[in-house]
Amino acid sequence: MQADIKWLDDPQVFRVGQLAAHSDHKIYANENEMERQQSSLRQSLDGKWQFAYSVNPAERPADFYHADYDTSGFGKIEVPCHIQMAGYDRIQYVNTMYPWEGKVFRRPAYALGENRTEAGSFSEADYNPVGSYRKVFDLDEGLRGKRVCICFEGVEQAMYVWLNDVFIGYAEDSFTPSEFDLTPYIKDRGNVLAVEVYKNSTAAYLEDQDFFRFSGIYRNVTLYAKPKLHVEDLWVKPVLSDDLKEGSVSVKLILSGEKDEGIQRGGQVTLSLKDQEGLVVAEKTLTAAETMDVSFDGVREPHLWENKNPYLYQLAVMLRDESGEVVEAVSCETGFRRIEIRDKVILFNGRKLVINGVNRHEWSAEGGRCITLKDMEWDIQCFKHNNINAVRTCHYPDQPVWYDLCDRNGIYVMSETNLESHGSWQKAFTEPSWNVPGSLPQWKEAVLDRARSNFETFKNHPSILFWSLGNESYVGDDIGAMQRFFKEKDDGRLVHYEGVFHNRAYEDSVSEVESRMYARPEEIIEYLENDPKKPFLLCEYMHDMGNSMGGMKSYIDLLDRFEMYHGGFIWDYIDQAVYAGDPVTGGRRLCYGGDFDDRPSDYEFSGNGIVFADRTEKPAMQEVRYYYGLHE
């Protein structure tokens, strides 16, 4: 198959040649590597890449992926990094509009009729920046002779991939991993990897979040090798009895073998569930098969996972070949906890769930949404110090390591799907001629794929209590299909979506909770005193812009007054601002929207955090720490 630039214009093409989304479990070559958490089956491609910037597709070096292409005119760029933070293109902050509004007239494909394909909207645009990336690399010893795949943890917004002159695939969805099988084309030495990244495609209509508009390879890029027996997917489902006194664990494995022979030759799988002291709670050894369903029953008096005591068990999976040699070791942390709605009240481990939450963009004043482990660890400690027990990943999935940190520190997660079409739905009441995804059949599979990627990647994390269908995208049949997808998976979690508040026709089919933004206390009282259908939470409240956070007490008081009220998530956790040069002092300053002459822009609206962009707590944090401390 050849790459087609017209895919940028078609919402029905969003993954070509991509591997199916799967669990983010860790793989190692043997048990010793697993204990040291150092895998010889993985190779990072982060670092310096060759790079060329083009302002639009017509000006890009279209043949740059050929191994013999003359790249003497290319520069260098760090990966991961936003193209805009490396000095190319322009920095722009937009909240509720699409970034081209007021400059270019555009409408989504099929939104104004089945024949309106809007061909050329992005593939022929005068402004649609393109980053042409090249990396020459040798395979590490641990990957040679094995099946080799590549994982891009985050690329914004549409990407084409080639290896050694061969087209590998295409991907959208900027905030979940995109993986490709490189095995038929990879060499031990002198591989030429080429990645073409477009700032805008039809995905832009689904990624209209309240944030700075960046592009590029901004998360880690990693090669990984599959031994002759490999765990493709792992789903661990701990279940508690009604009295919480006994647990069971079901494990679903999907295995693959080299040329499918590894599974047939008598390989074995050993699964061990261990507690935090390293004691084996349960263990089984079975003959390897392509799909395996294994259960451990009778785990008595299991330690419960919760905010104050995030107790984790470790599931270890050992794959052995026909000679009994370990060829792959897999680890996955899991926890026993139970979330349910009973009598219209959300119960967590048998008690009313209280959300002392924040909405959190991934953000760094140094790197934008390209953040470090150190940044994330700081955020976790800030949460714990200030009695914050929950986070909504607004409005997209985060780096995989963030969910690990939440697991280990007892932070309750609302895992949001990468979907926001704010620039579309906000017109519904004034100029309702178009809306995406709405009930358009041509957009349904794209949003379902985003829900599927969110679920499949992060399904094993005990910290995730809610799946969220996205943010500020109105509602329609397509979002209804996302809801059905999550419930058909039946993983014991709840499904959240606020947009149904604006269209009650979907009230009984979308969202298991009544979720609102910025409802006044009296509005919450009115809902809860008038035969409410669902438990109530605020997915956004307090809006910490300027000298805000007054009146928090009036919300916290409702927790004692109403069993069906569960608190909410402050908007938001951290200011979106980046360091830039200060012409007055010669140093640097924090710059917000509008400081880069960006138009359209929502200016200082990017500064809503209870933490400054340099990770200094604001005075408002005192209010948060006190009131959230009343209901820990």
XYZ file of C-alpha atoms in Angstrom:
632
model
C 0.000 0.000 0.000
C 1.140 3.529 -0.754
C 0.618 6.580 1.424
C -2.199 8.883 0.345
C -2.191 12.495 1.440
C -5.971 12.627 0.875
C -6.398 10.612 4.082
C -5.954 13.930 5.890
C -9.355 15.009 4.539
C -11.331 11.842 5.237
C -12.699 11.148 8.758
C -13.234 7.520 7.772
C -9.478 6.953 7.460
C -7.770 7.266 10.834
C -5.553 4.166 11.109
C -3.739 2.320 8.322
C -1.348 -0.521 9.086
C -1.608 0.123 12.822
C -1.525 -2.684 15.348
C -4.627 -3.089 17.472
C -4.621 -1.254 20.788
C -3.580 -3.470 23.695
C -2.747 -3.369 27.390
C 0.266 -1.361 28.533
C 1.818 -4.265 30.443
C 5.607 -4.414 30.852
C 7.642 -7.065 29.006
C 11.083 -8.462 29.883
C 13.338 -11.178 28.519
C 13.505 -13.044 31.841
C 12.628 -12.887 35.524
C 15.882 -11.157 36.495
C 15.144 -8.274 34.132
C 11.617 -8.034 35.517
C 12.903 -7.747 39.084
C 15.344 -5.006 38.033
C 12.706 -3.363 35.802
C 15.217 -3.126 32.961
C 14.172 -4.736 29.696
C 16.522 -5.834 26.928
C 13.450 -6.158 24.703
C 13.011 -2.387 24.486
C 15.067 0.273 22.718
C 14.436 3.996 22.956
C 14.625 6.119 19.819
C 14.378 9.368 21.771
C 17.061 11.961 21.119
C 18.208 13.921 18.090
C 16.412 13.332 14.792
C 16.947 14.952 11.409
C 14.161 17.415 10.745
C 12.709 19.680 8.069
C 9.806 22.084 8.534
C 7.340 23.004 5.803
C 4.482 25.466 6.092
C 2.111 23.327 4.005
C 1.905 19.940 2.265
C 2.782 21.333 -1.173
C 6.157 22.565 0.087
C 7.157 19.437 1.996
C 10.045 17.235 0.799
C 7.710 14.486 -0.385
C 10.456 11.927 -1.101
C 12.411 12.429 2.114
C 11.673 8.883 3.304
C 13.973 7.327 0.676
C 17.174 6.058 2.258
C 19.329 7.818 -0.368
C 17.528 11.179 -0.047
C 19.895 14.130 0.357
C 19.191 15.496 3.839
C 22.006 18.043 3.870
C 19.378 20.784 4.116
C 17.717 19.213 7.165
C 18.254 20.495 10.686
C 17.997 18.681 14.020
C 15.135 18.395 16.478
C 14.851 16.693 19.841
C 12.342 13.857 20.213
C 10.128 14.115 22.179
C 9.376 17.813 21.641
C 6.661 19.994 20.133
C 7.649 21.485 16.788
C 6.505 24.887 18.031
C 8.616 24.670 21.189
C 11.652 23.983 18.989
C 11.289 27.370 17.290
C 9.253 26.438 14.218
C 5.742 27.528 13.217
C 3.851 29.692 15.734
C 2.553 29.255 19.258
C -1.212 29.653 19.585
C -3.678 29.212 22.427
C -7.355 28.700 21.614
C -10.181 27.573 23.863
C -13.566 27.241 22.190
C -12.823 27.975 18.535
C -11.039 26.035 15.867
C -7.625 27.609 15.322
C -8.305 28.646 11.723
C -11.585 30.472 12.385
C -11.668 34.001 11.027
C -8.971 33.100 8.504
C -10.164 30.057 6.563
C -13.729 28.883 5.942
C -14.001 25.172 6.711
C -16.693 22.677 7.518
C -16.239 19.028 8.545
C -16.604 16.398 5.867
C -20.214 15.143 5.547
C -21.505 17.589 8.179
C -23.502 19.528 5.587
C -24.596 16.499 3.553
C -23.479 13.097 2.351
C -21.920 14.557 -0.787
C -19.946 17.230 1.052
C -16.584 15.496 1.396
C -14.691 18.799 1.731
C -11.868 17.316 -0.333
C -8.576 19.144 -0.019
C -9.441 20.894 3.251
C -6.148 19.860 4.836
C -4.169 18.120 2.093
C -4.232 21.247 -0.096
C -4.263 23.904 2.628
C -1.995 26.928 2.321
C -1.274 26.593 6.037
C -0.942 23.106 7.463
C 2.585 22.730 8.865
C 4.445 19.504 8.155
C 7.338 18.068 10.116
C 9.578 15.650 8.201
C 11.515 13.491 10.685
C 14.314 10.999 9.951
C 16.207 8.697 12.291
C 19.017 6.343 11.318
C 19.571 3.579 13.871
C 20.995 0.131 14.547
C 19.046 -2.498 16.453
C 20.206 -3.283 19.974
C 21.403 -6.857 20.465
C 18.367 -7.822 22.530
C 15.991 -7.064 19.640
C 17.867 -8.786 16.825
C 16.385 -11.929 15.354
C 12.976 -11.210 16.874
C 9.745 -9.629 15.694
C 10.184 -5.861 16.127
C 7.466 -3.245 16.566
C 7.548 0.495 17.131
C 5.441 2.442 19.603
C 4.806 6.176 19.276
C 3.270 7.180 22.613
C 2.028 10.517 21.279
C 2.191 12.277 17.908
C 0.100 15.321 17.155
C -1.896 15.170 14.918
C -1.610 12.909 11.867
C 1.428 10.817 10.972
C 2.768 8.727 8.098
C 5.564 6.220 8.791
C 8.167 4.622 6.472
C 11.039 2.257 7.224
C 13.828 1.564 4.740
C 11.858 3.004 1.782
C 8.688 1.031 2.607
C 5.438 2.681 3.721
C 4.442 1.233 7.100
C 1.262 3.045 8.107
C -0.788 6.069 9.065
C -2.262 7.149 12.388
C -4.366 9.837 14.013
C -5.437 10.249 17.688
C -2.706 12.392 19.199
C -2.943 11.090 22.759
C -2.897 7.300 22.647
C -0.057 5.018 21.522
C 0.261 4.222 17.813
C 2.123 0.987 17.075
C 3.360 -0.648 13.869
C 5.005 -3.972 13.035
C 8.428 -3.361 11.447
C 9.518 -7.010 11.276
C 9.447 -7.592 7.476
C 11.574 -4.530 6.732
C 13.942 -4.009 9.659
C 17.684 -4.699 9.557
C 20.273 -5.151 12.253
C 22.118 -2.033 11.105
C 21.508 1.149 9.135
C 17.729 1.435 9.406
C 16.192 4.634 8.045
C 12.970 5.554 9.839
C 10.955 8.431 8.361
C 7.909 10.064 9.943
C 5.815 12.789 8.357
C 3.681 14.719 10.858
C 0.832 17.065 9.910
C -0.475 19.690 12.285
C -4.067 19.388 11.017
C -6.318 16.708 9.584
C -9.977 15.804 10.091
C -8.817 14.760 13.576
C -8.602 18.491 14.344
C -12.388 18.592 14.565
C -12.233 15.971 17.339
C -9.261 17.521 19.160
C -10.505 21.054 19.813
C -9.500 21.024 23.466
C -8.907 24.129 25.577
C -5.133 24.228 25.087
C -2.165 25.457 23.109
C -2.155 24.100 19.552
C 1.041 22.132 19.025
C 2.234 19.436 16.648
C 5.031 16.922 16.360
C 6.402 13.818 18.091
C 5.972 14.952 21.689
C 6.022 11.660 23.628
C 8.476 8.748 23.705
C 9.286 6.603 20.685
C 10.274 3.030 21.529
C 11.118 -0.153 19.674
C 10.169 -3.420 21.327
C 10.838 -7.020 20.410
C 8.453 -9.956 20.596
C 10.160 -13.221 21.577
C 9.020 -16.497 20.037
C 6.217 -16.522 22.632
C 4.738 -13.134 23.457
C 1.845 -11.690 25.460
C 0.000 -9.493 22.978
C -2.703 -8.460 25.422
C -3.401 -8.947 29.103
C -6.612 -8.168 30.959
C -6.582 -8.623 34.716
C -9.984 -8.315 36.432
C -9.997 -8.486 40.233
C -13.503 -8.959 41.646
C -14.652 -8.573 45.258
C -17.514 -10.404 46.930
C -20.475 -8.342 48.150
C -19.094 -8.262 51.683
C -15.587 -7.369 50.374
C -14.146 -10.307 52.338
C -13.147 -12.500 49.420
C -11.592 -11.796 46.052
C -11.135 -13.540 42.750
C -9.038 -12.646 39.745
C -9.783 -13.475 36.138
C -6.987 -13.103 33.607
C -7.463 -13.056 29.863
C -4.322 -13.554 27.781
C -3.790 -13.240 24.045
C -0.516 -14.827 22.932
C 1.373 -14.852 19.671
C 4.273 -16.944 18.448
C 6.820 -16.676 15.672
C 4.970 -17.674 12.506
C 2.345 -18.997 14.937
C 4.634 -21.960 15.638
C 5.679 -20.946 19.142
C 2.225 -21.599 20.558
C 1.949 -24.980 18.868
C 5.237 -26.407 20.139
C 4.303 -27.043 23.739
C 5.078 -23.706 25.350
C 3.913 -23.131 28.908
C 2.492 -20.168 30.807
C 2.902 -19.683 34.549
C 0.811 -17.010 36.248
C 1.663 -15.916 39.792
C -0.239 -13.442 41.938
C 1.927 -11.986 44.699
C 1.193 -9.593 47.544
C 3.362 -6.615 48.520
C 5.551 -8.828 50.688
C 6.333 -11.026 47.700
C 4.294 -13.969 48.977
C 2.513 -16.018 46.313
C -1.249 -15.727 46.788
C -2.134 -17.932 43.818
C -0.288 -19.658 40.981
C -1.074 -21.772 37.929
C 0.912 -23.330 35.090
C -0.884 -24.093 31.828
C -0.130 -25.059 28.259
C 0.198 -22.021 26.035
C -2.685 -21.228 23.696
C -3.567 -18.288 21.475
C -6.258 -17.144 23.901
C -6.325 -18.135 27.541
C -8.827 -17.495 30.311
C -7.420 -18.150 33.760
C -9.102 -17.563 37.110
C -7.890 -17.468 40.695
C -10.675 -17.929 43.220
C -10.751 -17.790 46.984
C -8.384 -14.911 47.732
C -9.467 -14.481 51.351
C -9.395 -11.158 53.168
C -7.772 -9.331 50.262
C -6.160 -5.990 50.974
C -8.349 -3.291 49.413
C -6.961 -0.624 47.110
C -8.059 2.911 48.070
C -6.778 6.449 48.390
C -5.255 6.123 51.868
C -4.001 2.581 51.347
C -3.260 1.906 47.663
C -2.410 -1.751 48.138
C -1.231 -3.418 44.947
C -0.731 -7.042 44.059
C 1.619 -8.064 41.276
C 0.645 -10.491 38.562
C 3.703 -12.077 36.925
C 3.390 -14.098 33.719
C 6.264 -16.365 32.632
C 6.281 -17.744 29.103
C 8.456 -20.813 28.537
C 9.316 -22.528 25.289
C 9.205 -26.266 24.687
C 12.562 -26.702 26.451
C 11.337 -24.946 29.592
C 13.415 -21.802 29.067
C 11.782 -18.465 29.964
C 11.460 -16.422 26.762
C 9.316 -13.578 28.134
C 8.362 -12.270 31.566
C 5.434 -9.931 32.016
C 4.418 -7.887 35.044
C 1.218 -6.064 35.826
C 0.165 -4.381 39.072
C -3.439 -4.776 40.106
C -5.665 -4.004 43.045
C -8.920 -5.136 44.631
C -11.517 -2.372 44.730
C -15.195 -2.073 43.939
C -17.136 0.830 42.474
C -20.884 0.616 41.966
C -24.092 2.602 42.052
C -26.556 1.421 44.687
C -29.780 3.307 45.407
C -28.458 6.116 43.189
C -25.350 6.536 45.340
C -21.814 5.824 44.080
C -20.166 3.432 46.492
C -16.451 2.730 46.567
C -15.475 -0.308 48.620
C -18.889 -0.122 50.243
C -18.740 3.545 51.253
C -19.936 6.724 49.589
C -17.341 7.963 47.112
C -16.170 11.544 47.667
C -14.301 13.180 44.801
C -11.816 15.826 45.948
C -10.614 16.262 42.419
C -8.829 18.400 39.881
C -8.802 18.508 36.106
C -5.223 18.180 34.911
C -3.704 18.992 31.561
C -0.282 17.535 30.992
C 1.817 20.677 31.198
C 5.271 22.099 31.707
C 6.414 25.697 31.281
C 9.587 24.271 29.738
C 8.080 21.732 27.357
C 4.353 22.353 26.938
C 2.563 18.996 26.900
C 5.931 17.257 26.627
C 6.441 16.591 30.324
C 8.924 14.553 32.343
C 8.620 11.857 34.993
C 9.925 14.424 37.483
C 7.004 16.734 36.607
C 4.531 13.925 37.160
C 6.051 12.862 40.462
C 5.867 16.473 41.669
C 2.187 16.587 40.749
C 1.451 13.422 42.705
C 3.145 14.801 45.829
C 1.251 18.081 45.394
C -2.015 16.124 45.257
C -1.224 14.224 48.427
C -0.055 17.294 50.329
C -3.243 19.178 49.479
C -5.799 16.385 50.046
C -6.546 15.990 46.328
C -7.667 12.399 45.842
C -8.872 12.355 42.221
C -7.903 13.541 38.760
C -9.751 13.843 35.479
C -7.373 13.487 32.545
C -8.770 16.470 30.706
C -9.426 15.993 27.880
C -7.379 13.097 26.557
C -5.437 10.079 27.822
C -2.113 10.870 29.515
C 1.305 9.255 29.287
C 1.080 5.616 30.430
C 3.407 6.197 33.391
C 0.908 8.675 34.899
C -1.583 5.842 35.470
C 1.154 3.785 37.158
C 1.801 6.679 39.538
C -1.908 7.027 40.292
C -2.132 3.281 40.993
C 0.756 3.425 43.435
C -0.413 6.576 45.200
C -4.141 5.976 45.474
C -5.313 8.705 43.105
C -8.784 8.055 41.672
C -8.813 8.575 37.898
C -11.501 9.603 35.455
C -9.854 8.463 32.229
C -11.104 10.692 29.461
C -11.231 9.704 25.811
C -9.504 12.021 23.351
C -12.583 13.837 22.106
C -13.597 17.475 22.147
C -15.403 19.271 19.322
C -16.152 22.452 21.236
C -15.873 24.664 18.158
C -18.667 22.628 16.638
C -21.134 21.965 19.441
C -21.127 25.502 20.879
C -22.845 26.671 17.691
C -25.739 24.286 18.233
C -27.860 26.983 19.866
C -27.029 29.865 17.520
C -26.115 28.366 14.142
C -26.897 24.646 14.337
C -26.107 23.712 10.723
C -23.324 21.313 11.660
C -21.962 19.308 14.551
C -19.425 16.511 14.857
C -19.431 13.702 15.680
C -23.182 14.043 16.295
C -25.025 11.197 14.612
C -22.969 11.243 11.416
C -22.170 7.662 10.326
C -18.927 8.769 8.662
C -17.518 9.945 12.021
C -18.749 7.085 14.210
C -15.824 4.682 13.744
C -13.250 7.399 14.448
C -14.675 8.189 17.872
C -15.317 4.533 18.662
C -11.673 3.837 17.885
C -10.630 6.545 20.350
C -12.797 4.976 23.049
C -11.378 1.547 22.244
C -7.780 2.790 22.440
C -8.451 4.433 25.795
C -9.972 1.267 27.203
C -7.620 -1.340 25.782
C -4.458 0.555 26.739
C -5.368 1.359 30.337
C -7.883 -1.326 31.326
C -5.630 -2.916 33.961
C -5.168 0.174 36.148
C -7.052 -0.031 39.459
C -6.881 3.761 39.798
C -9.358 4.209 36.934
C -12.867 4.375 38.392
C -14.587 6.150 35.496
C -14.297 6.047 31.728
C -15.205 9.412 30.238
C -16.508 9.662 26.679
C -14.829 13.010 26.080
C -15.614 16.645 26.707
C -17.803 19.384 25.263
C -18.842 17.544 22.112
C -22.610 17.834 22.573
C -24.178 14.375 22.168
C -25.602 12.125 19.496
C -25.762 8.548 18.249
C -21.988 8.331 17.840
C -21.320 9.165 21.480
C -24.137 6.763 22.364
C -22.162 4.061 20.566
C -19.110 4.903 22.683
C -21.197 4.428 25.833
C -22.372 1.016 24.637
C -18.793 -0.019 23.887
C -17.630 0.641 27.455
C -20.638 -1.045 29.062
C -20.334 -4.120 26.837
C -16.801 -4.534 28.181
C -18.366 -4.930 31.647
C -15.236 -4.107 33.620
C -17.067 -2.831 36.697
C -16.294 0.839 36.101
C -18.737 3.695 35.586
C -19.129 5.725 32.393
C -19.228 9.525 32.470
C -20.229 12.191 29.973
C -21.327 15.737 30.723
C -22.672 16.700 27.294
C -25.921 14.776 27.727
C -27.003 17.598 30.064
C -27.555 19.691 26.924
C -29.781 17.119 25.227
C -32.000 15.098 27.557
C -33.102 12.835 24.704
C -29.967 10.783 25.470
C -30.290 10.972 29.257
C -31.198 7.303 29.681
C -28.603 5.957 27.249
C -25.497 8.078 27.879
C -23.618 8.551 31.191
C -24.317 6.775 34.459
C -23.871 9.960 36.473
C -25.425 13.396 36.298
C -22.382 15.477 35.432
C -22.362 19.240 35.084
C -19.967 22.123 34.731
C -20.105 25.127 37.039
C -23.592 24.438 38.355
C -24.372 26.780 41.237
C -25.065 25.145 44.623
C -28.750 26.018 44.350
C -28.925 24.245 40.974
C -27.400 21.137 42.499
C -29.909 21.285 45.352
C -32.782 21.672 42.899
C -31.679 18.585 40.975
C -31.155 16.434 44.057
C -34.447 17.414 45.697
C -36.585 16.638 42.658
C -36.557 12.879 42.130
C -33.083 12.683 40.528
C -32.305 9.852 38.144
C -28.578 9.646 38.777
C -25.910 10.488 41.349
C -24.451 13.962 40.853
C -20.863 15.110 40.380
C -19.248 18.239 38.994
C -16.759 17.375 36.253
C -15.667 21.016 36.387
C -16.224 23.614 39.079
C -14.602 26.566 40.907
C -12.830 27.780 37.697
C -9.637 29.056 39.274
C -8.885 32.101 37.147
C -7.349 35.132 38.808
C -8.244 35.515 42.479
C -10.813 32.712 42.459
C -11.786 29.781 44.703
C -14.131 31.784 46.932
C -17.346 29.998 47.862
C -15.831 26.536 47.953
C -17.504 25.912 51.308
C -20.946 26.090 49.723
C -20.081 23.080 47.555
C -18.317 21.082 50.262
C -21.301 21.492 52.613
C -23.484 19.605 50.106
C -21.486 16.420 50.714
C -23.018 16.053 54.179
C -26.449 17.174 53.063
C -26.963 14.845 50.070
C -25.904 11.208 49.784
C -26.207 11.446 46.008
C -23.765 14.347 45.754
C -20.163 13.232 45.233
C -18.075 16.387 44.882
C -16.161 17.244 41.763
C -13.055 18.260 39.867
C -11.677 21.806 40.108
C -10.928 23.561 36.840
C -8.071 23.282 36.752
C -4.805 22.082 38.213
C -2.003 23.926 36.393
C -1.730 27.104 34.349
C -0.929 26.652 30.698
C 1.919 29.099 30.147
C 5.359 28.742 28.602
C 8.657 30.417 29.268
C 9.691 33.025 26.720
C 12.250 35.799 26.628
C 11.520 38.993 28.563
C 12.572 42.035 26.496
C 12.694 44.223 29.597
C 14.863 42.154 31.926
C 16.646 40.039 29.357
C 15.592 36.976 31.339
C 12.485 34.931 30.772
C 8.852 35.160 31.814
C 5.738 33.026 31.789
C 3.679 33.800 28.688
C -0.002 33.009 28.250
C -2.352 33.054 25.282
C -2.063 36.229 23.233
C 1.526 36.844 24.321
C 2.692 35.341 21.025
C 0.512 37.611 18.846
C -1.636 34.538 18.251
C -5.022 35.100 16.605
C -7.562 33.829 17.218
C -6.658 33.470 20.879
C -8.389 33.152 24.217
C -5.583 35.071 25.901
C -5.157 34.667 29.677
C -7.917 32.041 29.769
C -5.072 29.529 29.671
C -4.305 30.494 33.275
C -6.911 28.694 35.393
C -4.692 26.603 37.632
C -4.304 26.289 41.385
C -0.633 25.838 40.497
C 1.388 28.247 38.341
C 2.948 26.824 35.188
C 6.339 26.722 36.944
C 4.765 24.435 39.569
C 4.529 27.030 42.315
C 1.353 26.689 44.374
C -1.016 29.652 44.224
C -2.541 31.139 47.391
C -5.853 29.520 46.405
C -4.318 26.160 47.208
C -4.797 26.919 50.905
C -8.559 26.897 50.314
C -8.294 23.587 48.476
C -6.170 21.935 51.146
C -8.512 22.995 53.967
C -11.859 22.090 52.400
C -10.679 18.902 50.726
C -9.239 17.883 54.076
C -12.730 17.883 55.627
C -13.809 14.811 53.632
C -10.725 12.696 53.079
